[in-house]
CSV table of C-alpha atoms in Angstrom, one decimal:
chain,number,residue,atom,x,y,z
A,29,MET,CA,-37.8,-62.1,24.1
A,30,LYS,CA,-35.2,-64.3,26.3
A,31,LYS,CA,-33.2,-65.0,22.7
A,32,LEU,CA,-34.2,-61.1,21.3
A,33,PHE,CA,-31.8,-59.7,24.8
A,34,PRO,CA,-28.5,-61.1,24.0
A,35,ALA,CA,-28.8,-59.7,20.0
A,36,LEU,CA,-30.0,-56.4,21.6
A,37,CYS,CA,-27.1,-55.8,23.5
A,38,LEU,CA,-24.4,-57.0,20.7
A,39,PHE,CA,-26.4,-54.8,18.4
A,40,VAL,CA,-26.3,-52.0,20.9
A,41,VAL,CA,-22.5,-52.6,21.8
A,42,PHE,CA,-21.5,-52.4,18.2
A,43,ILE,CA,-23.2,-48.6,17.4
A,44,VAL,CA,-20.9,-47.9,20.4
A,45,ALA,CA,-17.4,-49.3,19.6
A,46,LEU,CA,-18.7,-47.1,15.6
A,47,SER,CA,-19.0,-44.5,17.2
A,48,ALA,CA,-16.3,-44.3,18.5
A,49,CYS,CA,-14.1,-45.2,16.0
A,50,ASN,CA,-15.6,-41.8,13.8
A,51,LYS,CA,-14.8,-40.1,17.0
A,52,ASN,CA,-11.1,-40.9,16.6
A,53,SER,CA,-10.5,-41.0,13.2
A,54,ASP,CA,-12.9,-38.1,12.6
A,55,GLY,CA,-10.8,-35.5,15.3
A,56,GLU,CA,-12.1,-34.6,18.7
A,57,ASN,CA,-15.5,-33.9,18.1
A,58,GLY,CA,-16.0,-36.0,15.0
A,59,ASP,CA,-16.1,-33.0,12.7
A,60,ASN,CA,-14.1,-33.9,9.6
A,61,ASP,CA,-13.9,-30.3,9.1
A,62,ALA,CA,-12.6,-29.3,12.2
A,63,GLY,CA,-8.8,-28.3,11.4
A,64,SER,CA,-11.0,-26.2,8.1
A,65,ASP,CA,-11.2,-23.0,10.5
A,66,ASN,CA,-7.5,-22.5,10.9
A,67,ASP,CA,-6.6,-22.8,7.5
A,68,GLN,CA,-8.2,-20.1,6.5
A,69,PRO,CA,-8.7,-17.1,9.0
A,70,LEU,CA,-10.0,-15.8,6.9
A,71,LYS,CA,-13.6,-17.2,5.7
A,72,GLY,CA,-16.7,-15.5,5.4
A,73,GLU,CA,-15.2,-11.9,5.6
A,74,PHE,CA,-15.2,-9.1,3.2
A,75,ILE,CA,-12.1,-7.8,2.7
A,76,THR,CA,-12.0,-4.2,-0.1
A,77,ILE,CA,-8.6,-3.5,-0.4
A,78,LEU,CA,-7.7,0.2,-2.1
A,79,THR,CA,-5.2,0.7,-4.3
A,80,GLY,CA,-4.3,2.9,-6.9
A,81,GLY,CA,-4.4,3.8,-10.6
A,82,SER,CA,-2.9,0.6,-13.5
A,83,SER,CA,-0.1,2.2,-13.8
A,84,GLY,CA,1.5,2.4,-10.4
A,85,VAL,CA,2.5,0.1,-7.9
A,86,TYR,CA,-0.2,-0.2,-5.0
A,87,TYR,CA,-2.2,-2.2,-8.2
A,88,PRO,CA,-0.7,-5.4,-8.3
A,89,LEU,CA,0.5,-5.7,-4.7
A,90,GLY,CA,-3.6,-4.9,-3.9
A,91,GLY,CA,-4.1,-7.2,-6.2
A,92,ALA,CA,-1.6,-10.3,-5.2
A,93,MET,CA,-3.0,-9.5,-1.3
A,94,ALA,CA,-6.5,-9.9,-2.8
A,95,LYS,CA,-5.7,-13.5,-3.4
A,96,ILE,CA,-3.0,-14.7,-0.7
A,97,TYR,CA,-6.7,-13.1,1.5
A,98,GLN,CA,-8.7,-15.1,-1.1
A,99,ASP,CA,-6.3,-17.9,0.4
A,100,MET,CA,-7.2,-17.2,3.0
A,101,GLY,CA,-11.0,-17.4,3.1
A,102,ALA,CA,-11.8,-14.0,2.0
A,103,ASN,CA,-14.3,-12.3,-0.5
A,104,ALA,CA,-11.3,-10.3,-0.3
A,105,ASN,CA,-11.3,-7.7,-4.4
A,106,SER,CA,-8.9,-4.6,-4.8
A,107,GLN,CA,-10.3,-1.4,-6.3
A,108,SER,CA,-8.1,1.0,-8.0
A,109,THR,CA,-8.7,4.2,-6.7
A,110,ALA,CA,-7.5,8.1,-7.2
A,111,ALA,CA,-5.1,6.7,-4.7
A,112,SER,CA,-3.1,8.3,-1.3
A,113,SER,CA,-6.2,11.3,-0.4
A,114,ALA,CA,-8.8,9.5,-1.4
A,115,ASN,CA,-8.1,6.3,-0.1
A,116,ALA,CA,-7.8,7.6,3.6
A,117,THR,CA,-11.0,9.3,3.2
A,118,THR,CA,-13.0,6.7,1.7
A,119,LEU,CA,-11.0,4.0,4.2
A,120,ASN,CA,-11.8,6.8,7.6
A,121,GLN,CA,-15.5,6.8,5.5
A,122,GLY,CA,-15.6,2.7,6.8
A,123,LYS,CA,-16.2,1.6,2.9
A,124,ALA,CA,-13.4,-0.7,2.8
A,125,GLU,CA,-11.4,-2.1,5.2
A,126,ILE,CA,-7.2,-1.9,4.2
A,127,GLY,CA,-5.5,0.6,2.1
A,128,PHE,CA,-2.6,1.6,0.8
A,129,SER,CA,-1.3,5.1,0.8
A,130,MET,CA,1.8,7.4,1.3
A,131,GLY,CA,3.0,8.2,5.1
A,132,ASP,CA,2.7,12.2,4.4
A,133,ALA,CA,-0.7,11.6,2.9
A,134,ALA,CA,-1.5,9.5,5.5
A,135,ALA,CA,-0.4,12.2,8.3
A,136,ASP,CA,-2.2,15.1,6.8
A,137,ALA,CA,-5.3,12.9,6.6
A,138,TYR,CA,-5.1,11.6,10.4
A,139,GLU,CA,-4.5,15.8,11.6
A,140,GLY,CA,-6.9,17.3,9.5
A,141,ILE,CA,-4.1,19.3,7.8
A,142,ASP,CA,-3.5,21.3,4.2
A,143,SER,CA,-5.7,19.1,1.7
A,144,PHE,CA,-7.3,17.7,4.5
A,145,ARG,CA,-7.7,20.9,6.5
A,146,GLU,CA,-11.8,21.7,4.8
A,147,GLN,CA,-13.3,18.3,5.6
A,148,GLY,CA,-11.4,17.6,8.3
A,149,ALA,CA,-9.4,15.6,11.3
A,150,GLN,CA,-9.8,11.9,9.8
A,151,LYS,CA,-8.9,10.7,13.2
A,152,ASN,CA,-10.9,7.0,12.2
A,153,LEU,CA,-7.9,5.8,10.7
A,154,ARG,CA,-5.4,3.2,11.8
A,155,SER,CA,-2.7,2.1,11.1
A,156,ILE,CA,-1.5,-1.4,8.9
A,157,ALA,CA,2.7,-1.4,9.0
A,158,SER,CA,5.3,1.3,6.6
A,159,LEU,CA,5.9,-1.4,3.6
A,160,TYR,CA,8.4,0.1,0.8
A,161,PRO,CA,10.0,3.5,0.4
A,162,ASN,CA,8.4,5.8,-2.5
A,163,TYR,CA,10.5,7.8,-4.8
A,164,LEU,CA,9.4,11.1,-6.1
A,165,GLN,CA,10.1,11.3,-10.0
A,166,ILE,CA,10.0,14.0,-11.8
A,167,VAL,CA,10.1,12.5,-15.9
A,168,ALA,CA,10.5,14.8,-19.0
A,169,THR,CA,12.0,13.9,-22.1
A,170,LYS,CA,15.6,15.1,-23.0
A,171,GLU,CA,14.3,17.3,-26.1
A,172,SER,CA,12.2,19.1,-24.0
A,173,GLY,CA,14.8,20.5,-22.2
A,174,ILE,CA,14.1,20.1,-19.1
A,175,LYS,CA,16.8,19.4,-16.6
A,176,THR,CA,15.4,21.4,-12.9
A,177,VAL,CA,12.5,21.5,-11.7
A,178,GLU,CA,13.2,25.9,-12.3
A,179,ASP,CA,12.4,24.8,-15.5
A,180,LEU,CA,9.3,23.0,-15.3
A,181,LYS,CA,8.5,27.1,-15.4
A,182,GLY,CA,6.0,28.1,-17.8
A,183,LYS,CA,5.8,24.0,-18.8
A,184,ASN,CA,2.4,21.7,-19.1
A,185,VAL,CA,3.0,19.7,-16.1
A,186,ALA,CA,1.5,16.4,-14.9
A,187,VAL,CA,0.7,16.8,-11.2
A,188,GLY,CA,-0.9,13.5,-10.1
A,189,ALA,CA,-5.0,12.9,-9.6
A,190,PRO,CA,-6.5,15.8,-7.8
A,191,ALA,CA,-5.4,15.8,-3.8
A,192,SER,CA,-3.5,12.3,-4.3
A,193,GLY,CA,-0.4,11.5,-2.7
A,194,THR,CA,1.5,12.5,-5.5
A,195,GLU,CA,-0.3,15.8,-5.6
A,196,ILE,CA,0.7,17.0,-2.4
A,197,SER,CA,4.2,15.8,-3.1
A,198,ALA,CA,4.5,17.5,-5.8
A,199,LYS,CA,3.1,21.8,-4.4
A,200,ARG,CA,5.5,20.8,-1.8
A,201,VAL,CA,8.3,20.5,-4.5
A,202,LEU,CA,7.6,23.9,-6.0
A,203,GLU,CA,7.2,25.6,-2.7
A,204,ALA,CA,10.5,24.2,-1.4
A,205,TYR,CA,11.8,26.8,-4.9
A,206,ASP,CA,9.9,29.5,-4.4
A,207,MET,CA,7.1,28.2,-6.7
A,208,THR,CA,3.4,27.3,-7.3
A,209,TYR,CA,1.1,26.1,-9.4
A,210,ASP,CA,0.9,30.1,-10.9
A,211,ASP,CA,5.0,29.3,-11.8
A,212,ILE,CA,3.0,25.7,-14.2
A,213,GLU,CA,0.9,24.6,-15.9
A,214,GLU,CA,-0.9,21.9,-13.9
A,215,ASP,CA,-2.8,19.2,-15.4
A,216,PHE,CA,-4.8,16.8,-12.4
A,217,LEU,CA,-3.6,13.3,-14.5
A,218,SER,CA,-2.7,9.6,-13.7
A,219,PHE,CA,0.9,8.6,-13.8
A,220,ALA,CA,-0.6,6.5,-16.7
A,221,GLU,CA,-2.7,9.9,-18.1
A,222,GLY,CA,0.6,11.6,-18.1
A,223,VAL,CA,2.7,9.4,-19.5
A,224,GLU,CA,0.3,8.8,-21.7
A,225,GLY,CA,0.1,13.1,-22.6
A,226,ILE,CA,4.1,13.8,-22.9
A,227,GLN,CA,3.8,10.6,-26.0
A,228,ASN,CA,1.3,12.7,-27.6
A,229,GLY,CA,2.7,16.1,-26.9
A,230,THR,CA,0.5,18.0,-25.0
A,231,ILE,CA,2.5,16.8,-21.5
A,232,ASP,CA,6.2,18.2,-20.8
A,233,ALA,CA,6.5,16.4,-17.7
A,234,VAL,CA,5.1,14.2,-15.0
A,235,VAL,CA,5.4,13.8,-11.6
A,236,ILE,CA,5.3,11.0,-10.5
A,237,SER,CA,6.0,9.3,-7.4
A,238,SER,CA,5.4,5.5,-6.3
A,239,GLY,CA,8.1,2.4,-6.5
A,240,LEU,CA,10.8,1.6,-9.1
A,241,PRO,CA,11.2,1.2,-11.3
A,242,ASN,CA,7.8,2.7,-12.4
A,243,ALA,CA,6.1,0.8,-15.2
A,244,GLY,CA,4.7,4.2,-16.9
A,245,VAL,CA,8.7,5.7,-17.0
A,246,LEU,CA,9.6,1.9,-18.5
A,247,GLU,CA,7.2,2.1,-21.4
A,248,LEU,CA,7.8,6.3,-21.9
A,249,GLN,CA,12.0,4.8,-22.3
A,250,THR,CA,11.1,2.3,-25.0
A,251,ASN,CA,10.8,5.7,-27.8
A,252,LYS,CA,11.8,8.6,-26.0
A,253,GLU,CA,15.2,9.4,-24.0
A,254,ILE,CA,14.1,10.8,-20.3
A,255,VAL,CA,15.6,12.6,-17.9
A,256,VAL,CA,14.9,12.3,-13.8
A,257,VAL,CA,14.2,15.7,-12.9
A,258,GLU,CA,16.9,16.7,-8.9
A,259,ILE,CA,15.2,17.0,-6.1
A,260,ALA,CA,18.3,18.2,-4.1
A,261,GLU,CA,19.4,17.5,-0.3
A,262,ASP,CA,19.6,20.6,0.8
A,263,LYS,CA,16.3,21.1,-0.4
A,264,VAL,CA,14.7,18.0,1.4
A,265,LEU,CA,16.3,18.3,4.3
A,266,GLU,CA,14.6,21.9,4.8
A,267,MET,CA,11.4,20.3,3.0
A,268,GLN,CA,11.6,17.6,6.5
A,269,LYS,CA,11.8,20.0,8.8
A,270,ASP,CA,7.7,20.8,8.1
A,271,TYR,CA,7.1,17.0,6.4
A,272,ASN,CA,9.2,14.5,8.7
A,273,ALA,CA,7.6,11.5,6.5
A,274,PHE,CA,10.5,12.9,3.6
A,275,PHE,CA,13.5,12.1,3.5
A,276,PRO,CA,16.7,12.0,0.9
A,277,THR,CA,17.3,9.2,-1.4
A,278,THR,CA,18.4,8.4,-5.1
A,279,VAL,CA,17.3,7.3,-8.1
A,280,PRO,CA,20.0,4.9,-9.0
A,281,LYS,CA,21.4,5.7,-12.8
A,282,ASP,CA,20.4,1.4,-13.1
A,283,VAL,CA,16.8,1.8,-13.1
A,284,TYR,CA,15.9,4.1,-16.3
A,285,ASP,CA,19.8,3.2,-17.7
A,286,MET,CA,20.3,6.7,-16.8
A,287,GLU,CA,24.2,8.0,-16.8
A,288,ASP,CA,24.4,8.9,-12.9
A,289,ASP,CA,21.9,8.5,-10.0
A,290,VAL,CA,19.5,10.8,-9.8
A,291,ALA,CA,18.5,12.8,-5.8
A,292,THR,CA,14.7,13.0,-4.5
A,293,ILE,CA,12.9,12.6,-2.3
A,294,GLY,CA,11.8,9.4,-0.2
A,295,VAL,CA,8.5,9.3,1.7
A,296,ASN,CA,7.1,5.5,3.0
A,297,ASN,CA,4.4,3.5,1.4
A,298,VAL,CA,1.5,2.6,4.4
A,299,LEU,CA,-1.0,0.4,5.1
A,300,LEU,CA,-3.7,1.6,6.6
A,301,THR,CA,-7.3,0.4,7.7
A,302,HIS,CA,-10.2,1.7,10.4
A,303,LYS,CA,-11.3,1.3,13.7
A,304,ASP,CA,-14.3,-0.1,13.8
A,305,VAL,CA,-12.3,-3.4,11.9
A,306,SER,CA,-11.8,-6.2,14.6
A,307,ASP,CA,-8.4,-7.1,16.2
A,308,GLU,CA,-9.0,-10.1,14.9
A,309,MET,CA,-9.5,-9.7,11.3
A,310,ALA,CA,-6.8,-6.6,11.3
A,311,TYR,CA,-4.2,-8.9,13.1
A,312,GLN,CA,-4.8,-12.1,10.1
A,313,MET,CA,-4.2,-9.4,7.5
A,314,THR,CA,-1.4,-8.5,8.8
A,315,LYS,CA,-0.1,-12.2,9.5
A,316,GLY,CA,-1.0,-12.8,6.2
A,317,ILE,CA,1.2,-10.2,5.0
A,318,PHE,CA,4.1,-10.7,6.6
A,319,GLU,CA,3.6,-15.0,6.3
A,320,ASN,CA,3.2,-14.5,2.9
A,321,LEU,CA,6.1,-11.3,0.9
A,322,ASP,CA,7.6,-14.1,-1.4
A,323,GLN,CA,4.3,-13.1,-2.7
A,324,LEU,CA,4.2,-9.6,-3.1
A,325,LYS,CA,8.4,-10.0,-3.7
A,326,ASP,CA,6.7,-11.5,-7.1
A,327,THR,CA,4.6,-9.0,-7.9
A,328,HIS,CA,7.0,-6.1,-8.4
A,329,ASN,CA,10.6,-5.3,-7.7
A,330,ALA,CA,9.1,-2.3,-5.1
A,331,ALA,CA,8.0,-5.0,-2.7
A,332,LYS,CA,11.3,-6.2,-2.2
A,333,ASP,CA,12.0,-3.8,0.1
A,334,ILE,CA,9.1,-4.4,2.5
A,335,ASN,CA,10.5,-6.6,5.7
A,336,ILE,CA,9.0,-6.6,9.0
A,337,GLU,CA,12.2,-5.5,11.2
A,338,ASP,CA,10.9,-1.5,9.6
A,339,ALA,CA,7.2,-2.4,10.0
A,340,LEU,CA,6.2,-0.1,12.6
A,341,GLN,CA,9.0,3.2,11.0
A,342,ASN,CA,6.7,6.3,10.9
A,343,LEU,CA,3.3,5.2,11.5
A,344,PRO,CA,0.6,8.7,9.8
A,345,ALA,CA,-2.0,7.4,12.5
A,346,PRO,CA,-2.3,4.8,15.5
A,347,LEU,CA,-1.3,1.4,15.5
A,348,HIS,CA,-4.7,-1.4,15.0
A,349,PRO,CA,-4.6,-2.9,18.1
A,350,GLY,CA,-5.4,-6.1,15.9
A,351,ALA,CA,-1.7,-4.9,13.7
A,352,LYS,CA,0.0,-4.5,17.3
A,353,LYS,CA,-1.0,-8.5,18.2
A,354,TYR,CA,1.6,-9.4,15.3
A,355,PHE,CA,4.0,-7.1,15.7
A,356,ASP,CA,3.9,-8.0,19.5
A,357,GLU,CA,3.9,-12.0,18.7
A,358,GLN,CA,7.4,-11.1,16.4
A,359,GLY,CA,9.0,-9.3,18.7
A,360,ILE,CA,8.9,-6.0,17.2
A,361,THR,CA,8.0,-3.2,19.0
A,362,GLU,CA,6.9,0.9,17.8
């Protein structure tokens, strides 16, 4: 027994020393994965990103966002939708975590006005950030003879998917020119469907609200000579009195190889979420976007206009506390 005691002591000392070595090499808690949660702050979260039609800008940007969130550990996917108004409704119901919308459509949703009057105010909506401007583009072919908004009278016009941000803007532009759907033959078609309609001769003009350039217009331009119809600055300023998300802007001539810049309406795109998304998830989703802007800018030219300094401009719904935390850290205030 006396001979076994020193051996037992040596064995105990060896085990203690080995444990200490493991603790020092693996981290304070001896856990090889101690840093993994920091590398993947959205680990285990499910994130659905609501986008728009396949020919718009929301669609590729949503795909890029999904990849960013996947790299942060989330089970993330992007979903093609009817865009702005549909996204606002879906988010208000808590059926997705984040989505794109045009600022004016989102403001209508939150306040429960115009196309949202019947279903009521979508008060669960919360803002994540303003992104880049949309340009309203009324596109026709030169052979159609359409040069002005008034020339749309009696024409077949694709006004956007039903209740989409584009469709809402189309009605407001007609109203500014003392026109309604009674003056045109309206077709509730997506961007891609409207462009296809021009290609096959069933549509005379298509209303598109997107970043520049729009993929559908570029496609149309490959075999048609196009025109972008002017929306005069004085009309836009008049509309701005009722719809403060609108502002005058131009489609630069070099975007579609036109002879001149074309005056039109601009409106900011926004990212929305809802009040039941946790502060931590909203914080990480916001951080993921603004710390990976290069990935978004590589996806579409429109994303080059996203910058954190303008992220809190003209928000259509209250800023989510989680997003606010991130912007506060960056010194950005409303």
